[in-house]
Short mmCIF file of C-alpha atoms in Angstrom, two decimals:
data_model
loop_
_atom_site.label_atom_id
_atom_site.label_comp_id
_atom_site.label_asym_id
_atom_site.label_seq_id
_atom_site.Cartn_x
_atom_site.Cartn_y
_atom_site.Cartn_z
CA MET A 297 47.14 4.85 24.23
CA THR A 298 45.22 5.47 27.50
CA ALA A 299 44.68 3.10 30.11
CA THR A 300 40.89 3.00 29.05
CA SER A 301 41.63 2.03 25.28
CA ILE A 302 44.04 -0.68 26.55
CA ALA A 303 41.19 -2.14 28.83
CA GLN A 304 39.04 -1.98 25.69
CA ASP A 305 41.38 -3.95 23.55
CA MET A 306 41.62 -6.72 26.28
CA SER A 307 39.00 -9.65 26.77
CA PRO A 308 37.30 -9.81 30.24
CA LYS A 309 39.49 -12.80 31.08
CA LEU A 310 42.64 -10.98 30.31
CA LEU A 311 41.58 -8.02 32.32
CA GLU A 312 41.01 -10.23 35.28
CA VAL A 313 44.53 -11.70 34.99
CA MET A 314 45.99 -8.21 34.96
CA GLU A 315 43.99 -7.34 37.87
CA ARG A 316 45.15 -10.19 39.85
CA ALA A 317 48.78 -9.49 38.76
CA LYS A 318 48.51 -6.01 40.06
CA ARG A 319 47.07 -6.94 43.32
CA SER A 320 49.64 -9.71 43.94
CA PRO A 321 53.11 -8.91 42.45
CA GLN A 322 54.54 -12.19 43.70
CA MET A 323 51.93 -14.46 42.52
CA ARG A 324 52.51 -17.23 40.06
CA PHE A 325 49.87 -18.05 37.40
CA SER A 326 49.18 -21.85 37.01
CA SER A 327 46.24 -21.43 34.49
CA LEU A 328 46.87 -19.48 31.49
CA ALA A 329 46.97 -21.33 28.17
CA HIS A 330 43.16 -21.71 28.10
CA LEU A 331 42.96 -17.98 27.40
CA ILE A 332 44.35 -18.48 24.11
CA ASP A 333 41.05 -19.53 22.63
CA GLU A 334 39.79 -19.05 19.06
CA GLU A 335 38.43 -15.55 19.86
CA ALA A 336 42.07 -14.51 21.19
CA LEU A 337 43.54 -15.92 17.82
CA LYS A 338 41.23 -13.94 15.81
CA ARG A 339 41.93 -10.74 17.75
CA ALA A 340 45.65 -11.42 16.93
CA TYR A 341 44.90 -12.04 13.25
CA HIS A 342 42.91 -8.66 12.91
CA ARG A 343 46.13 -6.82 14.29
CA ILE A 344 48.50 -8.03 11.67
CA ARG A 345 49.09 -5.36 9.22
CA LYS A 346 47.45 -5.92 5.53
CA ASP A 347 50.75 -5.27 3.93
CA ALA A 348 52.88 -7.54 6.44
CA ALA A 349 55.62 -9.44 4.77
CA VAL A 350 55.06 -13.30 4.22
CA GLY A 351 56.82 -16.07 5.82
CA VAL A 352 58.56 -18.94 4.32
CA ASP A 353 55.41 -20.48 3.20
CA GLY A 354 54.34 -17.48 1.10
CA VAL A 355 50.80 -17.15 2.63
CA THR A 356 49.53 -13.55 2.96
CA LYS A 357 47.23 -12.35 5.43
CA GLU A 358 44.44 -11.81 2.95
CA HIS A 359 44.91 -15.39 1.79
CA TYR A 360 44.77 -16.90 5.16
CA GLY A 361 41.72 -14.84 6.05
CA GLU A 362 39.67 -16.03 3.13
CA ALA A 363 38.82 -19.25 5.43
CA LEU A 364 39.68 -17.48 8.68
CA GLU A 365 37.11 -19.55 10.84
CA ARG A 366 38.30 -22.90 9.54
CA ASN A 367 41.91 -21.83 9.72
CA VAL A 368 41.76 -20.66 13.19
CA ALA A 369 39.78 -23.54 14.41
CA ASP A 370 42.40 -25.88 12.85
CA LEU A 371 45.24 -23.98 14.54
CA HIS A 372 43.53 -24.07 17.89
CA GLY A 373 42.82 -27.74 17.63
CA ARG A 374 46.50 -28.36 17.05
CA MET A 375 47.63 -26.14 19.73
CA LYS A 376 45.26 -27.90 22.13
CA ALA A 377 46.44 -31.33 20.93
CA MET A 378 50.12 -30.10 21.21
CA ARG A 379 50.54 -30.64 17.57
CA TYR A 380 51.31 -26.87 16.69
CA ARG A 381 54.78 -26.47 15.36
CA HIS A 382 56.45 -23.17 14.58
CA GLN A 383 57.68 -22.83 10.92
CA PRO A 384 61.22 -21.51 10.39
CA VAL A 385 61.37 -17.92 9.99
CA ARG A 386 62.51 -16.15 7.04
CA ARG A 387 65.56 -13.55 7.56
CA VAL A 388 66.05 -10.10 5.89
CA HIS A 389 68.53 -7.67 6.30
CA ILE A 390 67.42 -4.16 6.69
CA PRO A 391 70.25 -1.42 5.93
CA LYS A 392 71.64 0.63 8.79
CA ASP A 393 74.11 3.46 9.00
CA LYS A 394 77.87 2.76 7.80
CA GLY A 395 76.96 0.00 5.40
CA ARG A 396 75.83 -2.14 8.46
CA THR A 397 72.48 -4.21 8.25
CA ARG A 398 69.87 -5.33 10.89
CA PRO A 399 68.66 -8.81 10.69
CA ILE A 400 64.81 -9.25 10.96
CA ALA A 401 63.12 -12.47 11.13
CA ILE A 402 59.66 -12.71 9.34
CA SER A 403 57.35 -15.35 10.52
CA SER A 404 54.29 -16.91 8.82
CA VAL A 405 50.90 -15.47 9.32
CA GLU A 406 49.87 -18.44 11.47
CA ASP A 407 52.76 -18.06 13.70
CA LYS A 408 52.24 -14.36 13.86
CA ILE A 409 48.86 -15.11 15.26
CA VAL A 410 50.15 -17.41 17.77
CA GLN A 411 52.89 -14.90 18.94
CA GLY A 412 50.42 -12.13 19.14
CA ALA A 413 47.94 -14.32 21.28
CA LEU A 414 50.61 -15.57 23.38
CA ARG A 415 51.93 -12.02 23.70
CA ASP A 416 48.59 -10.70 25.01
CA VAL A 417 48.63 -13.28 27.94
CA LEU A 418 52.24 -12.52 28.93
CA GLU A 419 51.58 -8.77 28.74
CA ALA A 420 48.57 -9.12 31.15
CA VAL A 421 50.76 -10.90 33.75
CA TYR A 422 53.88 -8.82 33.35
CA GLU A 423 52.77 -5.35 32.58
CA PRO A 424 51.47 -4.51 36.07
CA ILE A 425 54.95 -5.49 37.58
CA PHE A 426 57.31 -3.88 34.79
CA SER A 427 59.41 -0.93 36.41
CA ASP A 428 58.39 2.63 35.60
CA ARG A 429 61.89 3.21 34.36
CA SER A 430 61.01 1.01 31.20
CA TYR A 431 59.46 2.78 28.15
CA GLY A 432 59.86 0.40 25.10
CA PHE A 433 57.14 -1.54 23.53
CA ARG A 434 54.57 -1.14 26.40
CA PRO A 435 51.08 -0.11 26.05
CA GLY A 436 50.51 3.61 26.67
CA ARG A 437 54.37 4.44 26.80
CA SER A 438 56.64 5.59 24.28
CA ALA A 439 60.04 7.12 23.24
CA HIS A 440 59.00 10.42 23.72
CA GLU A 441 57.91 9.87 27.28
CA ALA A 442 61.53 8.25 27.95
CA LEU A 443 63.12 11.45 26.51
CA ARG A 444 60.72 13.66 28.53
CA THR A 445 61.74 12.06 31.68
CA LEU A 446 65.42 12.24 30.77
CA ASP A 447 64.95 16.01 29.99
CA HIS A 448 63.18 16.62 33.39
CA ALA A 449 66.04 14.96 35.15
CA LEU A 450 68.72 16.94 33.58
CA ASP A 451 66.83 20.24 33.84
CA ALA A 452 66.28 19.53 37.60
CA GLY A 453 69.92 19.38 38.23
CA GLU A 454 69.94 15.86 39.32
CA VAL A 455 72.45 14.44 36.71
CA SER A 456 76.05 15.31 36.45
CA TRP A 457 77.28 12.04 35.02
CA ILE A 458 75.75 9.96 32.19
CA LEU A 459 76.38 6.14 31.37
CA GLU A 460 75.61 5.75 27.84
CA ALA A 461 75.12 2.04 27.16
CA ASP A 462 74.96 -0.06 24.16
CA ILE A 463 74.05 -3.90 24.30
CA GLU A 464 75.83 -5.78 21.57
CA SER A 465 73.32 -7.74 19.56
CA PHE A 466 70.96 -8.06 22.45
CA PHE A 467 68.28 -10.23 20.72
CA ASP A 468 70.65 -12.79 19.49
CA SER A 469 72.40 -12.80 22.80
CA VAL A 470 69.46 -13.71 25.25
CA ASP A 471 70.40 -16.88 27.26
CA ARG A 472 66.92 -18.96 26.60
CA LYS A 473 67.48 -21.15 29.65
CA ALA A 474 67.76 -18.01 31.82
CA LEU A 475 64.78 -16.55 30.19
CA MET A 476 62.65 -19.53 30.65
CA ALA A 477 63.76 -19.72 34.31
CA MET A 478 62.56 -16.00 34.85
CA LEU A 479 59.17 -16.76 33.23
CA GLN A 480 58.88 -19.76 35.58
CA GLU A 481 58.88 -17.40 38.61
CA ARG A 482 55.88 -15.77 37.22
CA VAL A 483 54.19 -18.51 35.11
CA ALA A 484 53.53 -22.13 36.31
CA ASP A 485 51.40 -23.30 33.42
CA SER A 486 53.55 -25.83 31.73
CA SER A 487 51.44 -25.65 28.49
CA LEU A 488 52.01 -21.88 28.02
CA LEU A 489 55.75 -22.09 28.83
CA ARG A 490 55.98 -25.06 26.33
CA LEU A 491 54.33 -22.73 23.59
CA VAL A 492 56.94 -20.05 24.50
CA GLY A 493 59.72 -22.56 23.97
CA LYS A 494 58.14 -23.26 20.47
CA CYS A 495 58.41 -19.76 19.45
CA LEU A 496 61.89 -19.57 20.84
CA HIS A 497 63.31 -22.65 19.17
CA VAL A 498 62.92 -21.97 15.50
CA GLY A 499 65.06 -22.39 12.62
CA ILE A 500 66.24 -19.50 10.67
CA LEU A 501 66.19 -19.46 6.64
CA ASP A 502 68.58 -16.74 5.36
CA GLY A 503 68.59 -16.97 1.62
CA GLU A 504 69.32 -20.54 0.94
CA GLU A 505 71.34 -21.13 4.33
CA TYR A 506 69.19 -22.76 7.09
CA SER A 507 70.30 -22.70 10.83
CA GLU A 508 68.99 -23.49 14.19
CA PRO A 509 70.62 -21.19 16.87
CA THR A 510 70.55 -22.04 20.44
CA GLU A 511 70.54 -18.52 21.84
CA GLY A 512 68.42 -15.44 21.33
CA THR A 513 65.07 -14.42 20.33
CA ALA A 514 63.97 -13.75 16.81
CA GLN A 515 64.12 -9.84 16.19
CA GLY A 516 61.17 -8.88 14.22
CA SER A 517 58.84 -11.35 16.25
CA SER A 518 55.83 -9.70 17.80
CA LEU A 519 56.59 -11.66 20.80
CA SER A 520 60.41 -10.74 20.97
CA PRO A 521 60.12 -7.16 22.31
CA LEU A 522 58.07 -8.46 25.28
CA LEU A 523 60.50 -11.36 25.96
CA GLY A 524 63.27 -8.75 25.84
CA ASN A 525 61.40 -6.62 28.32
CA ILE A 526 61.05 -9.66 30.67
CA TYR A 527 64.82 -10.41 30.35
CA LEU A 528 65.95 -6.98 31.19
CA HIS A 529 63.46 -6.52 33.81
CA HIS A 530 65.28 -9.04 35.60
CA VAL A 531 68.71 -8.36 34.52
CA LEU A 532 68.66 -4.57 34.74
CA ASP A 533 65.62 -3.05 36.17
CA GLN A 534 65.07 -5.10 39.26
CA TRP A 535 68.79 -5.35 39.87
CA PHE A 536 69.29 -1.32 39.67
CA GLU A 537 66.14 -0.84 42.10
CA ARG A 538 67.01 -3.60 44.42
CA ASP A 539 70.69 -3.74 44.63
CA GLU A 540 72.07 -0.34 43.41
CA LEU A 541 69.88 2.51 44.20
CA PRO A 542 69.96 1.83 48.23
CA ARG A 543 73.85 2.33 47.85
CA MET A 544 73.59 5.62 46.08
CA GLU A 545 75.16 8.74 47.74
CA GLY A 546 73.28 10.81 45.32
CA LYS A 547 70.07 10.60 42.92
CA ALA A 548 70.22 8.19 39.81
CA HIS A 549 67.96 7.71 36.96
CA LEU A 550 67.66 4.59 34.91
CA ILE A 551 65.83 5.24 31.59
CA ARG A 552 65.19 2.17 29.35
CA TYR A 553 63.48 1.76 25.95
CA ALA A 554 63.81 -1.79 24.96
CA ASP A 555 67.70 -2.70 24.77
CA ASP A 556 68.62 0.92 24.68
CA PHE A 557 69.35 2.56 27.98
CA VAL A 558 71.20 5.45 29.77
CA ILE A 559 71.70 5.99 33.44
CA GLY A 560 72.12 9.62 34.84
CA PHE A 561 74.04 10.07 38.10
CA GLU A 562 74.23 12.90 40.50
CA LYS A 563 77.50 11.67 41.95
CA GLU A 564 80.71 10.68 40.13
CA ASN A 565 81.44 7.64 42.68
CA ASP A 566 77.92 6.16 42.16
CA ALA A 567 78.64 6.24 38.40
CA LYS A 568 81.89 4.58 38.35
CA ARG A 569 80.75 1.90 40.87
CA VAL A 570 77.59 0.90 38.77
CA TRP A 571 79.44 1.09 35.60
CA GLY A 572 82.01 -1.69 37.00
CA ALA A 573 79.10 -3.68 38.41
CA LEU A 574 77.02 -3.45 35.34
CA ARG A 575 79.64 -5.19 33.14
CA SER A 576 79.85 -8.12 35.54
CA ARG A 577 75.85 -8.29 35.75
CA PHE A 578 75.53 -8.55 32.20
CA GLU A 579 78.28 -11.04 31.40
CA ARG A 580 76.52 -13.25 34.16
CA TYR A 581 73.46 -13.37 31.65
CA GLY A 582 75.25 -13.75 28.47
CA LEU A 583 75.18 -10.03 27.45
CA ARG A 584 77.98 -7.74 26.55
CA LEU A 585 78.31 -3.95 26.68
CA HIS A 586 79.70 -2.52 23.25
CA PRO A 587 83.23 -1.64 24.27
CA GLU A 588 83.09 1.52 21.69
CA LYS A 589 79.70 2.73 22.28
CA THR A 590 79.51 2.34 26.12
CA ARG A 591 80.82 5.11 28.06
CA LEU A 592 80.95 7.22 31.19
CA LEU A 593 81.05 10.97 30.69
CA PRO A 594 80.53 14.12 32.57
CA PHE A 595 77.23 15.92 31.65
CA GLY A 596 76.44 18.36 34.39
CA ARG A 597 74.90 21.69 33.66
CA PRO A 598 77.56 24.35 32.99
CA GLU A 599 78.02 27.33 35.03
CA ARG A 600 76.03 30.03 33.99
CA ARG A 601 78.99 32.47 33.56
CA SER A 602 80.90 29.97 31.70
CA PRO A 603 82.74 31.55 28.70
CA ASP A 604 82.12 28.54 26.73
CA ARG A 605 79.53 28.72 23.98
CA LYS A 606 79.04 25.03 23.94
CA GLY A 607 78.55 22.88 26.93
CA PRO A 608 80.10 19.23 27.58
CA LYS A 609 80.03 16.78 24.86
CA GLY A 610 76.69 15.36 24.16
CA PHE A 611 75.52 11.75 24.01
CA ASP A 612 73.18 9.78 21.80
CA PHE A 613 69.74 8.23 22.76
CA LEU A 614 66.80 7.03 20.81
CA GLY A 615 67.92 8.77 17.61
CA PHE A 616 68.64 12.05 19.19
CA THR A 617 71.84 13.76 20.41
CA VAL A 618 71.20 15.23 23.97
CA TYR A 619 73.47 18.16 24.58
CA TRP A 620 73.30 21.61 26.60
CA ARG A 621 72.54 24.93 24.85
CA ARG A 622 72.20 28.57 25.93
CA THR A 623 68.86 29.99 25.94
CA ARG A 624 67.97 33.55 25.09
CA THR A 625 68.48 34.49 28.75
CA LYS A 626 71.99 32.91 28.64
CA ALA A 627 70.94 30.05 30.97
CA TRP A 628 71.88 26.52 29.98
CA ARG A 629 69.34 24.00 29.51
CA PRO A 630 69.11 20.42 28.06
CA ALA A 631 68.23 20.17 24.27
CA LEU A 632 67.90 17.61 21.60
CA LYS A 633 68.78 17.38 17.88
CA THR A 634 68.55 14.73 15.41
CA ARG A 635 71.55 12.22 15.69
CA THR A 636 73.78 13.05 12.63
CA ALA A 637 74.05 9.37 11.52
CA ARG A 638 70.09 9.43 11.64
CA LEU A 639 69.85 12.62 9.77
CA ARG A 640 72.21 11.50 7.18
CA ARG A 641 70.30 8.28 6.73
CA ALA A 642 67.00 10.15 6.28
CA ILE A 643 68.57 12.50 3.51
CA MET A 644 69.95 9.53 1.52
CA ALA A 645 66.67 7.62 1.87
CA ALA A 646 64.74 10.56 0.55
CA ALA A 647 67.36 11.08 -2.35
CA GLU A 648 67.13 7.37 -3.49
CA TRP A 649 63.49 7.70 -3.22
CA CYS A 650 63.39 10.65 -5.57
CA ARG A 651 65.68 8.96 -8.00
CA SER A 652 63.67 5.73 -8.31
CA HIS A 653 60.33 7.58 -8.58
CA ARG A 654 61.35 10.46 -10.86
CA HIS A 655 59.28 9.22 -13.71
CA ASP A 656 56.09 9.13 -11.66
CA PRO A 657 53.65 11.93 -11.85
CA VAL A 658 54.78 15.22 -9.97
CA LYS A 659 51.61 15.03 -7.77
CA GLU A 660 52.35 11.44 -6.81
CA GLN A 661 55.99 12.33 -6.02
CA SER A 662 54.88 15.28 -3.95
CA ALA A 663 52.44 13.08 -2.07
CA GLY A 664 54.99 10.30 -1.35
CA LEU A 665 57.58 12.83 0.04
CA ALA A 666 55.14 14.54 2.04
CA ARG A 667 54.35 11.27 3.67
CA ARG A 668 57.95 10.62 4.39
CA LEU A 669 58.53 14.09 5.83
CA ASN A 670 55.68 14.07 7.94
CA GLY A 671 56.64 10.45 9.27
CA HIS A 672 60.01 12.14 10.15
CA TYR A 673 58.60 15.08 11.90
CA ASN A 674 56.21 13.10 13.87
CA TYR A 675 59.15 11.59 15.73
CA PHE A 676 61.76 14.38 15.47
CA GLY A 677 59.73 17.19 15.79
CA VAL A 678 60.28 18.03 19.37
CA ASN A 679 61.22 21.29 21.11
CA GLY A 680 64.45 22.81 19.76
CA ASN A 681 64.99 20.51 17.00
CA GLY A 682 63.84 22.89 14.10
CA SER A 683 67.34 23.19 12.67
CA SER A 684 67.77 19.54 11.96
CA MET A 685 64.35 19.35 10.26
CA LYS A 686 64.73 22.28 8.33
CA LEU A 687 68.07 21.04 6.92
CA LEU A 688 66.21 17.68 5.87
CA LEU A 689 63.54 19.56 4.03
CA HIS A 690 66.15 21.68 2.35
CA GLN A 691 67.98 18.60 1.25
CA VAL A 692 64.86 16.73 0.08
CA LYS A 693 64.08 19.78 -2.07
CA ARG A 694 67.51 19.75 -3.55
CA ALA A 695 67.36 16.14 -4.27
CA TRP A 696 63.80 16.28 -5.73
CA LYS A 697 64.83 19.24 -8.01
CA LYS A 698 67.97 17.09 -9.12
CA TRP A 699 65.87 14.20 -10.12
CA LEU A 700 63.05 16.23 -11.75
CA SER A 701 65.82 17.74 -14.09
CA ARG A 702 66.70 14.28 -15.28
CA ARG A 703 63.29 13.38 -16.77
CA GLY A 704 64.37 14.02 -20.20
CA GLN A 705 63.92 17.68 -20.49
CA ARG A 706 66.06 19.69 -22.87
CA ARG A 707 67.04 22.12 -20.30
CA PRO A 708 67.77 21.88 -16.56
CA LEU A 709 64.99 22.72 -14.14
CA SER A 710 65.92 26.16 -12.80
CA TRP A 711 65.03 27.01 -9.08
CA GLU A 712 62.50 29.43 -10.52
CA ARG A 713 60.58 26.97 -12.27
CA PHE A 714 61.19 24.47 -9.28
CA ASN A 715 59.60 27.03 -6.83
CA GLY A 716 56.57 27.07 -9.07
CA VAL A 717 56.36 23.29 -8.73
CA LEU A 718 56.57 23.75 -4.83
CA GLN A 719 53.70 26.31 -4.94
CA LEU A 720 51.50 23.84 -6.80
CA TYR A 721 52.71 20.77 -4.71
CA PRO A 722 53.93 22.28 -1.34
CA LEU A 723 56.00 19.82 1.00
CA PRO A 724 55.04 20.08 4.73
CA THR A 725 57.09 22.56 6.60
CA PRO A 726 58.80 21.43 9.98
CA THR A 727 56.70 22.07 13.00
CA ILE A 728 56.88 20.94 16.74
CA ARG A 729 54.66 17.75 16.92
CA VAL A 730 55.60 16.62 20.53
CA GLN A 731 56.27 19.00 23.49
CA LEU A 732 58.81 17.61 25.65
CA TRP A 733 58.77 20.66 28.00
#
């Protein structure tokens, strides 16, 4: 998303707020709530996906939109009269690797509208002051930009040590009082802050169990990523730039995507000092680094004449494993491959899809698999990751053949016959979709 397209998506009043925020980084905004008018609420409504999951009230976007003008006018009236109440969120559990799940909170359509409009205002206030080291859930920025920045720092020889960090249950651990205090440094509008509080202090319905947590932000809310960025902007980004960088003996690079970050150091002493200071800093704000997933490791470029075929042990970041590899000229350069657990999950998901759709028409199966493969390639199709993508395609073909063979035919589907199917309904081949260098 370009700066022009970002500006086109914003109202003139929000653009004015963003310009003032850019000119005056220390400014406190005392009048913001009036920006959430009926037009702002309607813009937020139209951004909700048509197939978005429903909240506890069971109301779909389509149903809410049948009387959009009346519903938005009623919502706006309740907000102005301070009668708006955020409904409880419905919690679902999304499978992760190793049998774990990720809890996701699903709000009602009306609450999604309020969150979206509120996010627009806070984004206009904070986006101009956010650090260039932050890439997650920001307009015009992406995970690929974060990876590109990391690749450039490694290839330039500015990194010899890597601090790979993992924050345990970040969104559930955010200190709400500390977050509100951070917001008050930039926002003096009590009405807007009250609205943020309503979106924070919500009940959670998990199956038949109801709870009202006192900490954290609801992961899955459209507002949570921005609030998370504000929190880590204060806890991590500003602290690193203000307190740590001036003390460095060598160069250092903090690269953060939401709550996932790595820090590259040129000097070992800097790396060890920051690692110790980071633990204390996070504990002060209710955050905890995962003891098994946070580590400091040497990751300098190997010597050109090194007899080792492999460089130092790699590390994981944003779904990839970062490692050193030999080029055709025997030089060493940083490279990326799909993280093993992420690749395994993609293979298993594709196999399960083939099983559950084995009785669909073959043409429809091909189209469904093509959508999934293209979605994977769009993210993981970076320079040097061809082997991982080819392995995924191979395993998808095997799974598809297996389940086509179990459609009740008298004899198994041979590879010769299956290759004929692939000629009629080919699956997309891996290609580089994103150039990192």
